[in-house]
PDB file of C-alpha atoms in Angstrom:
ATOM      1  CA  TYR A   1     140.578 157.354 131.493  1.00 91.00           C
ATOM      2  CA  PHE A   2     141.721 158.251 135.118  1.00 92.00           C
ATOM      3  CA  ALA A   3     143.677 157.086 137.904  1.00 92.00           C
ATOM      4  CA  ALA A   4     142.375 157.249 141.519  1.00 91.00           C
ATOM      5  CA  ALA A   5     143.394 155.775 144.965  1.00 92.00           C
ATOM      6  CA  VAL A   6     140.849 153.686 146.863  1.00 92.00           C
ATOM      7  CA  GLU A   7     140.995 151.571 150.025  1.00 93.00           C
ATOM      8  CA  ALA A   8     142.048 148.064 149.310  1.00 91.00           C
ATOM      9  CA  GLU A   9     139.011 146.428 150.892  1.00 91.00           C
ATOM     10  CA  GLN A  10     136.719 148.468 148.780  1.00 93.00           C
ATOM     11  CA  GLU A  11     138.620 147.290 145.496  1.00 92.00           C
ATOM     12  CA  PHE A  12     138.732 143.800 146.678  1.00 93.00           C
ATOM     13  CA  ALA A  13     134.892 143.752 147.672  1.00 94.00           C
ATOM     14  CA  GLN A  14     134.245 145.310 143.837  1.00 93.00           C
ATOM     15  CA  TYR A  15     136.527 142.508 142.460  1.00 92.00           C
ATOM     16  CA  ALA A  16     134.619 139.535 144.435  1.00 93.00           C
ATOM     17  CA  SER A  17     131.195 140.911 143.327  1.00 93.00           C
ATOM     18  CA  GLU A  18     132.384 140.174 139.878  1.00 93.00           C
ATOM     19  CA  GLY A  19     133.927 136.973 140.442  1.00 93.00           C
ATOM     20  CA  ARG A  20     137.321 137.971 139.470  1.00 92.00           C
ATOM     21  CA  GLU A  21     140.753 136.499 140.631  1.00 93.00           C
ATOM     22  CA  ILE A  22     142.824 138.432 143.045  1.00 95.00           C
ATOM     23  CA  ARG A  23     146.624 137.379 142.716  1.00 95.00           C
ATOM     24  CA  VAL A  24     148.965 139.085 145.199  1.00 96.00           C
ATOM     25  CA  GLN A  25     152.777 139.146 144.290  1.00 97.00           C
ATOM     26  CA  ARG A  26     154.950 140.793 147.274  1.00 97.00           C
ATOM     27  CA  LEU A  27     158.203 142.668 145.910  1.00 98.00           C
ATOM     28  CA  ASP A  28     161.694 142.731 147.091  1.00 97.00           C
ATOM     29  CA  LEU A  29     161.844 146.541 147.030  1.00 97.00           C
ATOM     30  CA  ASP A  30     164.705 148.472 148.856  1.00 97.00           C
ATOM     31  CA  ARG A  31     163.832 151.805 150.522  1.00 97.00           C
ATOM     32  CA  GLN A  32     165.141 153.861 147.560  1.00 97.00           C
ATOM     33  CA  ALA A  33     162.793 151.820 144.948  1.00 98.00           C
ATOM     34  CA  TYR A  34     160.044 151.941 147.247  1.00 98.00           C
ATOM     35  CA  ALA A  35     160.264 155.745 147.753  1.00 98.00           C
ATOM     36  CA  ARG A  36     160.281 156.057 143.987  1.00 98.00           C
ATOM     37  CA  LEU A  37     157.353 153.971 143.718  1.00 98.00           C
ATOM     38  CA  ARG A  38     155.388 155.649 146.387  1.00 97.00           C
ATOM     39  CA  GLU A  39     156.144 159.149 145.097  1.00 97.00           C
ATOM     40  CA  HIS A  40     155.354 158.121 141.376  1.00 97.00           C
ATOM     41  CA  LEU A  41     151.774 156.618 142.509  1.00 96.00           C
ATOM     42  CA  LEU A  42     150.945 159.566 144.524  1.00 96.00           C
ATOM     43  CA  TRP A  43     151.705 161.925 141.742  1.00 96.00           C
ATOM     44  CA  ASN A  44     149.607 159.903 139.369  1.00 95.00           C
ATOM     45  CA  VAL A  45     146.244 160.166 141.593  1.00 95.00           C
ATOM     46  CA  GLN A  46     146.520 164.258 141.948  1.00 96.00           C
ATOM     47  CA  PRO A  47     143.613 165.966 140.052  1.00 95.00           C
ATOM     48  CA  GLU A  48     146.098 167.601 137.639  1.00 96.00           C
ATOM     49  CA  ASN A  49     147.740 164.411 136.854  1.00 95.00           C
ATOM     50  CA  LYS A  50     144.839 161.706 137.157  1.00 95.00           C
ATOM     51  CA  GLU A  51     143.244 161.815 133.601  1.00 95.00           C
ATOM     52  CA  TYR A  52     145.137 160.343 130.626  1.00 92.00           C
ATOM     53  CA  LEU A  53     144.252 159.096 127.009  1.00 90.00           C
ATOM     54  CA  TYR A  54     143.691 155.476 127.474  1.00 91.00           C
ATOM     55  CA  ASP A  55     145.093 152.909 125.107  1.00 92.00           C
ATOM     56  CA  TYR A  56     144.000 149.514 125.299  1.00 92.00           C
ATOM     57  CA  TYR A  57     147.413 148.157 124.434  1.00 96.00           C
ATOM     58  CA  GLN A  58     149.719 150.834 125.196  1.00 94.00           C
ATOM     59  CA  ASP A  59     148.548 152.603 128.020  1.00 95.00           C
ATOM     60  CA  ASN A  60     145.783 150.673 130.112  1.00 95.00           C
ATOM     61  CA  CYS A  61     145.542 149.478 133.758  1.00 93.00           C
ATOM     62  CA  SER A  62     148.119 146.665 133.446  1.00 96.00           C
ATOM     63  CA  THR A  63     150.951 148.954 131.676  1.00 97.00           C
ATOM     64  CA  ARG A  64     150.422 151.587 134.148  1.00 96.00           C
ATOM     65  CA  VAL A  65     151.466 149.230 137.029  1.00 97.00           C
ATOM     66  CA  ARG A  66     154.063 147.878 134.615  1.00 98.00           C
ATOM     67  CA  ASP A  67     155.773 151.398 134.340  1.00 98.00           C
ATOM     68  CA  ALA A  68     155.499 152.418 137.648  1.00 98.00           C
ATOM     69  CA  LEU A  69     157.237 149.469 138.653  1.00 98.00           C
ATOM     70  CA  ASP A  70     159.940 149.931 136.070  1.00 98.00           C
ATOM     71  CA  LEU A  71     160.230 153.272 136.970  1.00 98.00           C
ATOM     72  CA  ALA A  72     160.891 152.264 140.510  1.00 98.00           C
ATOM     73  CA  LEU A  73     163.556 149.716 139.426  1.00 98.00           C
ATOM     74  CA  GLN A  74     165.185 152.317 137.217  1.00 97.00           C
ATOM     75  CA  GLY A  75     164.613 150.528 133.968  1.00 97.00           C
ATOM     76  CA  VAL A  76     165.618 146.923 135.247  1.00 97.00           C
ATOM     77  CA  LEU A  77     162.250 145.386 133.862  1.00 98.00           C
ATOM     78  CA  ALA A  78     162.384 147.188 130.412  1.00 98.00           C
ATOM     79  CA  ASP A  79     165.925 145.829 130.128  1.00 97.00           C
ATOM     80  CA  GLN A  80     164.693 142.292 130.738  1.00 97.00           C
ATOM     81  CA  PHE A  81     161.523 142.195 128.630  1.00 98.00           C
ATOM     82  CA  LYS A  82     161.848 144.481 125.624  1.00 97.00           C
ATOM     83  CA  THR A  83     164.032 142.097 123.956  1.00 96.00           C
ATOM     84  CA  GLN A  84     162.277 138.995 124.474  1.00 97.00           C
ATOM     85  CA  PRO A  85     159.488 138.197 122.125  1.00 97.00           C
ATOM     86  CA  ALA A  86     156.139 137.438 123.195  1.00 97.00           C
ATOM     87  CA  GLY A  87     154.386 134.111 122.470  1.00 91.00           C
ATOM     88  CA  GLN A  88     151.350 135.902 120.686  1.00 96.00           C
ATOM     89  CA  ASN A  89     150.754 139.274 119.163  1.00 97.00           C
ATOM     90  CA  TYR A  90     148.215 141.765 119.985  1.00 97.00           C
ATOM     91  CA  ARG A  91     145.461 140.547 117.458  1.00 97.00           C
ATOM     92  CA  SER A  92     145.891 136.770 118.873  1.00 97.00           C
ATOM     93  CA  HIS A  93     145.564 137.814 122.588  1.00 97.00           C
ATOM     94  CA  THR A  94     142.471 139.721 121.778  1.00 97.00           C
ATOM     95  CA  ARG A  95     141.074 137.209 119.787  1.00 97.00           C
ATOM     96  CA  ARG A  96     141.515 134.687 122.585  1.00 96.00           C
ATOM     97  CA  SER A  97     140.148 136.701 125.496  1.00 94.00           C
ATOM     98  CA  THR A  98     136.883 137.675 123.401  1.00 95.00           C
ATOM     99  CA  GLN A  99     135.876 135.140 121.006  1.00 95.00           C
ATOM    100  CA  SER A 100     133.341 133.804 123.562  1.00 93.00           C
ATOM    101  CA  ASP A 101     131.340 137.277 123.031  1.00 94.00           C
ATOM    102  CA  ARG A 102     130.758 136.857 119.318  1.00 95.00           C
ATOM    103  CA  ASP A 103     129.505 140.324 118.593  1.00 94.00           C
ATOM    104  CA  TYR A 104     131.802 142.038 120.527  1.00 96.00           C
ATOM    105  CA  TYR A 105     134.670 139.995 119.111  1.00 97.00           C
ATOM    106  CA  LEU A 106     133.513 140.522 115.632  1.00 97.00           C
ATOM    107  CA  GLY A 107     133.483 144.459 116.328  1.00 96.00           C
ATOM    108  CA  LEU A 108     137.099 144.216 117.317  1.00 96.00           C
ATOM    109  CA  VAL A 109     138.323 142.105 114.517  1.00 96.00           C
ATOM    110  CA  ALA A 110     136.527 144.507 112.071  1.00 96.00           C
ATOM    111  CA  GLY A 111     137.901 147.833 113.765  1.00 96.00           C
ATOM    112  CA  LEU A 112     141.374 146.636 114.572  1.00 96.00           C
ATOM    113  CA  GLY A 113     144.045 147.418 111.658  1.00 96.00           C
ATOM    114  CA  MET A 114     147.214 146.246 111.055  1.00 96.00           C
ATOM    115  CA  PRO A 115     149.245 147.610 114.024  1.00 96.00           C
ATOM    116  CA  VAL A 116     147.850 144.743 116.058  1.00 97.00           C
ATOM    117  CA  ASP A 117     149.332 141.932 113.923  1.00 96.00           C
ATOM    118  CA  ARG A 118     152.812 142.859 114.330  1.00 95.00           C
ATOM    119  CA  SER A 119     155.080 140.735 116.379  1.00 96.00           C
ATOM    120  CA  ILE A 120     155.399 142.315 119.954  1.00 98.00           C
ATOM    121  CA  SER A 121     157.853 141.730 122.790  1.00 98.00           C
ATOM    122  CA  ARG A 122     157.172 140.479 126.088  1.00 98.00           C
ATOM    123  CA  TRP A 123     157.183 143.984 127.536  1.00 98.00           C
ATOM    124  CA  GLU A 124     154.360 145.039 125.169  1.00 98.00           C
ATOM    125  CA  GLU A 125     152.411 141.577 125.864  1.00 98.00           C
ATOM    126  CA  GLN A 126     152.176 142.954 129.496  1.00 98.00           C
ATOM    127  CA  PHE A 127     149.225 145.068 128.469  1.00 97.00           C
ATOM    128  CA  LEU A 128     147.454 141.932 129.819  1.00 96.00           C
ATOM    129  CA  PRO A 129     147.376 141.676 133.843  1.00 95.00           C
ATOM    130  CA  ALA A 130     147.763 137.952 133.569  1.00 94.00           C
ATOM    131  CA  ALA A 131     151.117 138.292 131.108  1.00 96.00           C
ATOM    132  CA  LEU A 132     152.204 141.081 133.519  1.00 98.00           C
ATOM    133  CA  ALA A 133     151.725 138.597 136.782  1.00 97.00           C
ATOM    134  CA  GLU A 134     153.715 135.832 135.065  1.00 97.00           C
ATOM    135  CA  SER A 135     156.474 138.355 134.043  1.00 97.00           C
ATOM    136  CA  MET A 136     156.888 139.701 137.375  1.00 98.00           C
ATOM    137  CA  ALA A 137     157.145 136.190 138.885  1.00 97.00           C
ATOM    138  CA  VAL A 138     160.455 135.396 136.788  1.00 97.00           C
ATOM    139  CA  ALA A 139     161.752 138.874 136.871  1.00 98.00           C
ATOM    140  CA  ARG A 140     165.019 139.692 138.517  1.00 97.00           C
ATOM    141  CA  LEU A 141     166.437 142.880 140.059  1.00 97.00           C
ATOM    142  CA  ALA A 142     169.693 144.325 139.436  1.00 95.00           C
ATOM    143  CA  THR A 143     171.296 142.180 141.814  1.00 95.00           C
ATOM    144  CA  GLY A 144     170.133 138.993 140.342  1.00 96.00           C
ATOM    145  CA  GLU A 145     167.581 138.299 142.970  1.00 97.00           C
ATOM    146  CA  PRO A 146     164.010 137.514 142.483  1.00 98.00           C
ATOM    147  CA  LEU A 147     161.790 140.723 142.335  1.00 98.00           C
ATOM    148  CA  VAL A 148     158.653 138.676 143.504  1.00 98.00           C
ATOM    149  CA  ILE A 149     159.367 137.063 147.133  1.00 97.00           C
ATOM    150  CA  GLU A 150     155.461 135.860 147.875  1.00 97.00           C
ATOM    151  CA  ASP A 151     153.180 134.896 145.126  1.00 97.00           C
ATOM    152  CA  ARG A 152     149.803 133.620 146.058  1.00 96.00           C
ATOM    153  CA  VAL A 153     145.920 133.678 145.078  1.00 95.00           C
ATOM    154  CA  LEU A 154     144.010 135.792 147.582  1.00 93.00           C
ATOM    155  CA  LEU A 155     140.821 134.922 145.788  1.00 94.00           C
ATOM    156  CA  PRO A 156     140.063 132.455 143.129  1.00 93.00           C
ATOM    157  CA  GLY A 157     138.173 133.786 140.332  1.00 91.00           C
ATOM    158  CA  LEU A 158     134.759 132.358 139.090  1.00 91.00           C
ATOM    159  CA  VAL A 159     134.990 133.675 135.558  1.00 87.00           C
ATOM    160  CA  ALA A 160     136.109 131.152 133.105  1.00 87.00           C
ATOM    161  CA  GLU A 161     139.698 131.546 131.835  1.00 89.00           C
ATOM    162  CA  PRO A 162     140.224 132.413 128.104  1.00 93.00           C
ATOM    163  CA  PRO A 163     141.720 129.586 126.022  1.00 95.00           C
ATOM    164  CA  PRO A 164     145.661 129.969 125.532  1.00 95.00           C
ATOM    165  CA  LEU A 165     145.242 130.490 121.621  1.00 96.00           C
ATOM    166  CA  PRO A 166     142.347 131.686 119.802  1.00 96.00           C
ATOM    167  CA  GLY A 167     140.344 129.075 117.931  1.00 95.00           C
ATOM    168  CA  ARG A 168     138.974 128.773 114.294  1.00 95.00           C
ATOM    169  CA  THR A 169     136.000 131.226 114.351  1.00 96.00           C
ATOM    170  CA  TRP A 170     135.426 132.029 110.875  1.00 97.00           C
ATOM    171  CA  PRO A 171     133.259 128.985 110.078  1.00 97.00           C
ATOM    172  CA  PHE A 172     130.629 130.566 112.302  1.00 97.00           C
ATOM    173  CA  TYR A 173     130.677 133.518 110.331  1.00 97.00           C
ATOM    174  CA  LEU A 174     130.587 131.833 106.858  1.00 97.00           C
ATOM    175  CA  ALA A 175     127.788 129.813 108.150  1.00 98.00           C
ATOM    176  CA  VAL A 176     125.840 133.012 109.063  1.00 97.00           C
ATOM    177  CA  SER A 177     126.608 134.737 105.808  1.00 97.00           C
ATOM    178  CA  LEU A 178     125.501 131.663 103.933  1.00 97.00           C
ATOM    179  CA  GLY A 179     122.297 131.571 106.293  1.00 97.00           C
ATOM    180  CA  LEU A 180     121.587 134.987 105.230  1.00 95.00           C
ATOM    181  CA  LEU A 181     121.947 134.559 101.451  1.00 96.00           C
ATOM    182  CA  VAL A 182     119.363 131.395 101.760  1.00 95.00           C
ATOM    183  CA  VAL A 183     116.880 133.853 103.582  1.00 94.00           C
ATOM    184  CA  ALA A 184     117.820 136.605 101.164  1.00 93.00           C
ATOM    185  CA  GLY A 185     116.808 134.275  98.415  1.00 92.00           C
ATOM    186  CA  PHE A 186     113.342 133.456  99.655  1.00 91.00           C
ATOM    187  CA  VAL A 187     112.615 137.108 100.428  1.00 90.00           C
ATOM    188  CA  ALA A 188     113.851 137.929  96.656  1.00 87.00           C
ATOM    189  CA  ARG A 189     111.181 135.397  95.238  1.00 86.00           C
ATOM    190  CA  ARG A 190     108.471 137.698  96.756  1.00 84.00           C
ATOM    191  CA  GLY A 191     109.911 140.721  94.849  1.00 83.00           C
ATOM    192  CA  TYR A 192     112.229 142.428  97.428  1.00 86.00           C
ATOM    193  CA  SER A 193     115.644 141.562  95.609  1.00 89.00           C
ATOM    194  CA  ARG A 194     116.292 145.374  95.161  1.00 89.00           C
ATOM    195  CA  GLY A 195     115.376 146.305  98.558  1.00 91.00           C
ATOM    196  CA  LEU A 196     117.947 143.791 100.072  1.00 92.00           C
ATOM    197  CA  ALA A 197     120.730 144.811  97.621  1.00 93.00           C
ATOM    198  CA  ARG A 198     120.039 148.363  98.551  1.00 93.00           C
ATOM    199  CA  ALA A 199     120.278 147.495 102.491  1.00 94.00           C
ATOM    200  CA  TRP A 200     123.577 145.686 101.891  1.00 95.00           C
ATOM    201  CA  LEU A 201     124.887 148.553  99.908  1.00 95.00           C
ATOM    202  CA  LEU A 202     124.028 150.892 102.431  1.00 95.00           C
ATOM    203  CA  VAL A 203     125.141 148.749 105.544  1.00 95.00           C
ATOM    204  CA  SER A 204     128.690 148.013 103.925  1.00 95.00           C
ATOM    205  CA  GLY A 205     129.107 151.672 102.728  1.00 96.00           C
ATOM    206  CA  THR A 206     128.360 152.782 106.254  1.00 96.00           C
ATOM    207  CA  LEU A 207     130.368 150.741 108.203  1.00 96.00           C
ATOM    208  CA  GLY A 208     133.369 151.623 105.656  1.00 96.00           C
ATOM    209  CA  PHE A 209     132.654 155.141 106.502  1.00 96.00           C
ATOM    210  CA  ALA A 210     132.873 154.444 110.001  1.00 96.00           C
ATOM    211  CA  LEU A 211     136.359 152.474 109.529  1.00 96.00           C
ATOM    212  CA  LEU A 212     137.772 155.722 107.835  1.00 94.00           C
ATOM    213  CA  ALA A 213     136.400 158.137 110.280  1.00 95.00           C
ATOM    214  CA  ILE A 214     138.068 156.152 113.130  1.00 94.00           C
ATOM    215  CA  TRP A 215     141.364 156.100 110.891  1.00 91.00           C
ATOM    216  CA  ALA A 216     141.099 159.935 109.949  1.00 91.00           C
ATOM    217  CA  LEU A 217     139.312 161.421 113.162  1.00 93.00           C
ATOM    218  CA  THR A 218     140.541 159.682 115.977  1.00 91.00           C
ATOM    219  CA  ASP A 219     143.567 158.580 118.199  1.00 88.00           C
ATOM    220  CA  HIS A 220     142.827 154.782 117.931  1.00 90.00           C
ATOM    221  CA  VAL A 221     146.327 154.289 116.217  1.00 92.00           C
ATOM    222  CA  MET A 222     145.774 150.421 116.348  1.00 94.00           C
ATOM    223  CA  ALA A 223     142.783 150.741 114.109  1.00 93.00           C
ATOM    224  CA  TYR A 224     144.638 152.213 111.112  1.00 89.00           C
ATOM    225  CA  PRO A 225     145.537 151.044 108.412  1.00 93.00           C
ATOM    226  CA  ASN A 226     142.650 148.918 108.372  1.00 96.00           C
ATOM    227  CA  LEU A 227     142.264 146.198 105.247  1.00 96.00           C
ATOM    228  CA  ASN A 228     138.674 145.462 106.179  1.00 97.00           C
ATOM    229  CA  LEU A 229     137.840 148.638 103.975  1.00 96.00           C
ATOM    230  CA  LEU A 230     138.586 146.140 101.281  1.00 97.00           C
ATOM    231  CA  LEU A 231     135.205 144.297 102.633  1.00 97.00           C
ATOM    232  CA  PHE A 232     133.278 147.326 103.618  1.00 97.00           C
ATOM    233  CA  GLN A 233     133.731 149.748 100.714  1.00 92.00           C
ATOM    234  CA  PRO A 234     132.486 153.329 101.494  1.00 95.00           C
ATOM    235  CA  LEU A 235     131.923 153.872  97.960  1.00 94.00           C
ATOM    236  CA  ALA A 236     129.328 150.742  97.781  1.00 94.00           C
ATOM    237  CA  VAL A 237     126.667 153.340  98.747  1.00 93.00           C
ATOM    238  CA  LEU A 238     126.891 154.647  95.154  1.00 94.00           C
ATOM    239  CA  GLY A 239     125.232 151.275  93.897  1.00 92.00           C
ATOM    240  CA  VAL A 240     121.838 152.684  94.815  1.00 90.00           C
ATOM    241  CA  PHE A 241     122.130 154.595  91.759  1.00 92.00           C
ATOM    242  CA  SER A 242     121.613 152.486  88.685  1.00 89.00           C
ATOM    243  CA  ARG A 243     124.051 154.441  86.431  1.00 91.00           C
ATOM    244  CA  CYS A 244     126.875 153.713  88.914  1.00 93.00           C
ATOM    245  CA  ARG A 245     126.009 149.736  89.431  1.00 93.00           C
ATOM    246  CA  ARG A 246     128.796 148.548  87.005  1.00 94.00           C
ATOM    247  CA  LEU A 247     131.443 150.638  88.382  1.00 95.00           C
ATOM    248  CA  VAL A 248     130.469 149.630  92.086  1.00 95.00           C
ATOM    249  CA  ALA A 249     130.052 145.757  91.094  1.00 96.00           C
ATOM    250  CA  MET A 250     133.701 145.738  89.530  1.00 96.00           C
ATOM    251  CA  LEU A 251     134.952 147.896  92.613  1.00 96.00           C
ATOM    252  CA  MET A 252     133.524 145.253  94.826  1.00 96.00           C
ATOM    253  CA  LEU A 253     134.625 142.319  93.140  1.00 96.00           C
ATOM    254  CA  LEU A 254     138.155 143.694  92.964  1.00 97.00           C
ATOM    255  CA  THR A 255     138.194 144.716  96.732  1.00 97.00           C
ATOM    256  CA  THR A 256     136.734 141.749  97.780  1.00 97.00           C
ATOM    257  CA  THR A 257     139.068 139.241  95.864  1.00 96.00           C
ATOM    258  CA  GLY A 258     141.969 141.195  97.357  1.00 96.00           C
ATOM    259  CA  ALA A 259     140.714 140.864 100.944  1.00 96.00           C
ATOM    260  CA  LEU A 260     140.335 136.960 100.381  1.00 95.00           C
ATOM    261  CA  VAL A 261     144.341 137.159  99.037  1.00 94.00           C
ATOM    262  CA  VAL A 262     144.962 139.088 102.280  1.00 93.00           C
ATOM    263  CA  ALA A 263     143.284 136.643 104.645  1.00 93.00           C
ATOM    264  CA  SER A 264     145.439 133.655 103.114  1.00 90.00           C
ATOM    265  CA  LEU A 265     148.510 135.784 104.103  1.00 82.00           C
ATOM    266  CA  SER A 266     147.180 136.437 107.959  1.00 68.00           C
ATOM    267  CA  GLU A 267     150.833 137.946 108.638  1.00 81.00           C
ATOM    268  CA  ILE A 268     149.514 141.125 107.086  1.00 91.00           C
ATOM    269  CA  GLN A 269     146.295 141.497 108.608  1.00 96.00           C
ATOM    270  CA  TYR A 270     143.903 138.807 110.154  1.00 96.00           C
ATOM    271  CA  LEU A 271     140.656 139.038 107.828  1.00 96.00           C
ATOM    272  CA  ALA A 272     139.333 135.237 107.998  1.00 96.00           C
ATOM    273  CA  ASP A 273     136.319 136.207 109.879  1.00 97.00           C
ATOM    274  CA  THR A 274     135.316 139.123 108.049  1.00 97.00           C
ATOM    275  CA  VAL A 275     136.156 137.701 104.697  1.00 97.00           C
ATOM    276  CA  ALA A 276     133.943 134.710 105.716  1.00 97.00           C
ATOM    277  CA  LEU A 277     130.858 137.165 106.617  1.00 97.00           C
ATOM    278  CA  ALA A 278     131.194 139.950 104.347  1.00 97.00           C
ATOM    279  CA  GLY A 279     132.624 138.093 101.265  1.00 97.00           C
ATOM    280  CA  PRO A 280     129.726 135.878 100.340  1.00 97.00           C
ATOM    281  CA  LEU A 281     127.493 139.002 100.555  1.00 97.00           C
ATOM    282  CA  ASN A 282     129.771 140.917  98.435  1.00 97.00           C
ATOM    283  CA  ILE A 283     129.895 138.076  95.588  1.00 97.00           C
ATOM    284  CA  ALA A 284     125.997 138.114  95.476  1.00 96.00           C
ATOM    285  CA  LEU A 285     125.592 141.757  95.534  1.00 95.00           C
ATOM    286  CA  VAL A 286     128.028 141.933  92.614  1.00 96.00           C
ATOM    287  CA  VAL A 287     125.926 139.292  90.598  1.00 95.00           C
ATOM    288  CA  TRP A 288     122.898 141.285  91.644  1.00 93.00           C
ATOM    289  CA  LEU A 289     124.416 144.712  90.386  1.00 94.00           C
ATOM    290  CA  LEU A 290     125.795 143.189  87.243  1.00 93.00           C
ATOM    291  CA  ARG A 291     122.258 141.674  86.044  1.00 89.00           C
ATOM    292  CA  ARG A 292     120.891 144.956  86.658  1.00 81.00           C
ATOM    293  CA  VAL A 293     123.163 147.392  84.868  1.00 75.00           C
ATOM    294  CA  PRO A 294     120.944 149.567  82.489  1.00 67.00           C
ATOM    295  CA  ASN A 295     121.080 148.687  78.768  1.00 62.00           C
ATOM    296  CA  ARG A 296     122.269 151.444  76.737  1.00 58.00           C
ATOM    297  CA  GLN A 297     119.796 152.311  74.011  1.00 53.00           C
ATOM    298  CA  PRO A 298     120.991 153.604  70.340  1.00 53.00           C
ATOM    299  CA  PRO A 299     120.901 156.990  70.034  1.00 53.00           C
ATOM    300  CA  GLY A 300     117.299 158.555  69.253  1.00 50.00           C
ATOM    301  CA  THR A 301     115.260 155.310  69.929  1.00 49.00           C
ATOM    302  CA  GLY A 302     113.516 156.822  72.629  1.00 47.00           C
ATOM    303  CA  ILE A 303     113.195 153.510  74.372  1.00 44.00           C
ATOM    304  CA  VAL A 304     113.907 153.112  77.908  1.00 44.00           C
ATOM    305  CA  ASP A 305     114.493 149.627  79.637  1.00 46.00           C
ATOM    306  CA  ARG A 306     112.348 150.284  82.799  1.00 44.00           C
ATOM    307  CA  ALA A 307     112.913 146.858  83.938  1.00 44.00           C
ATOM    308  CA  ALA A 308     116.727 147.559  84.469  1.00 43.00           C
ATOM    309  CA  TYR A 309     115.885 150.203  86.841  1.00 40.00           C
TER     310      TYR A 309
END
């Protein structure tokens, strides 16, 4: 990502066009703190310094403001907020902020790994602009005086605020999964069961490989380790081969059961939504695979059970 300096009116016009709220906080900085802040901000927008590796939780537009202010105040903010526990962790904040967009939400729930389920401090919670603003409103200077001396809404927002806590979303994805199974049952009666089974094997396996690639090949540290690999098994693609069906069936049964256990212990990693969606599909696939395991014929009979293939 990159940092840039633009006129305030231009930035505010962009926010207004998007219906976003503009909240202004005036800070009580002495001359030395102001000089440090100004110098740091000017350094950040220089061509050789402006680009940085964006991290949604640890290095974003909100944490950069937090860190700049903390630098100007010589660590006063970090001292106050790093020891205070946050009300919610990264996962909960992400879920409540995105659950209105079901597809985007599901992608984040599936792609984010165990690191976003750990407890965080109020300092880390300031990756959200709203959390940063609320923290600054109660922050104190080294002298004990309030940091913020004026706090007002310059432009009310038109975008609906997310709920304070994430809701129960897994029933919706369970209904989607069961609906897909009902449709698959009607389609299977027309002789397309093998095509449906192979489609889910390929989809599940491909998603598993994508999760592994994020883990092994990218810098998205919040995406690994990811226990959604229990549901989206990379080795599932081997199930398209008849001789591997029993192995794949047993593996998927074991890992799906493991995911269900993890989902009941949400402090490890939140899996309720992905278990609700992929769990029934995986179990149905296991049943289909086991029913079509090739029969082993006695040596020398020369008989091949074509129906098994």
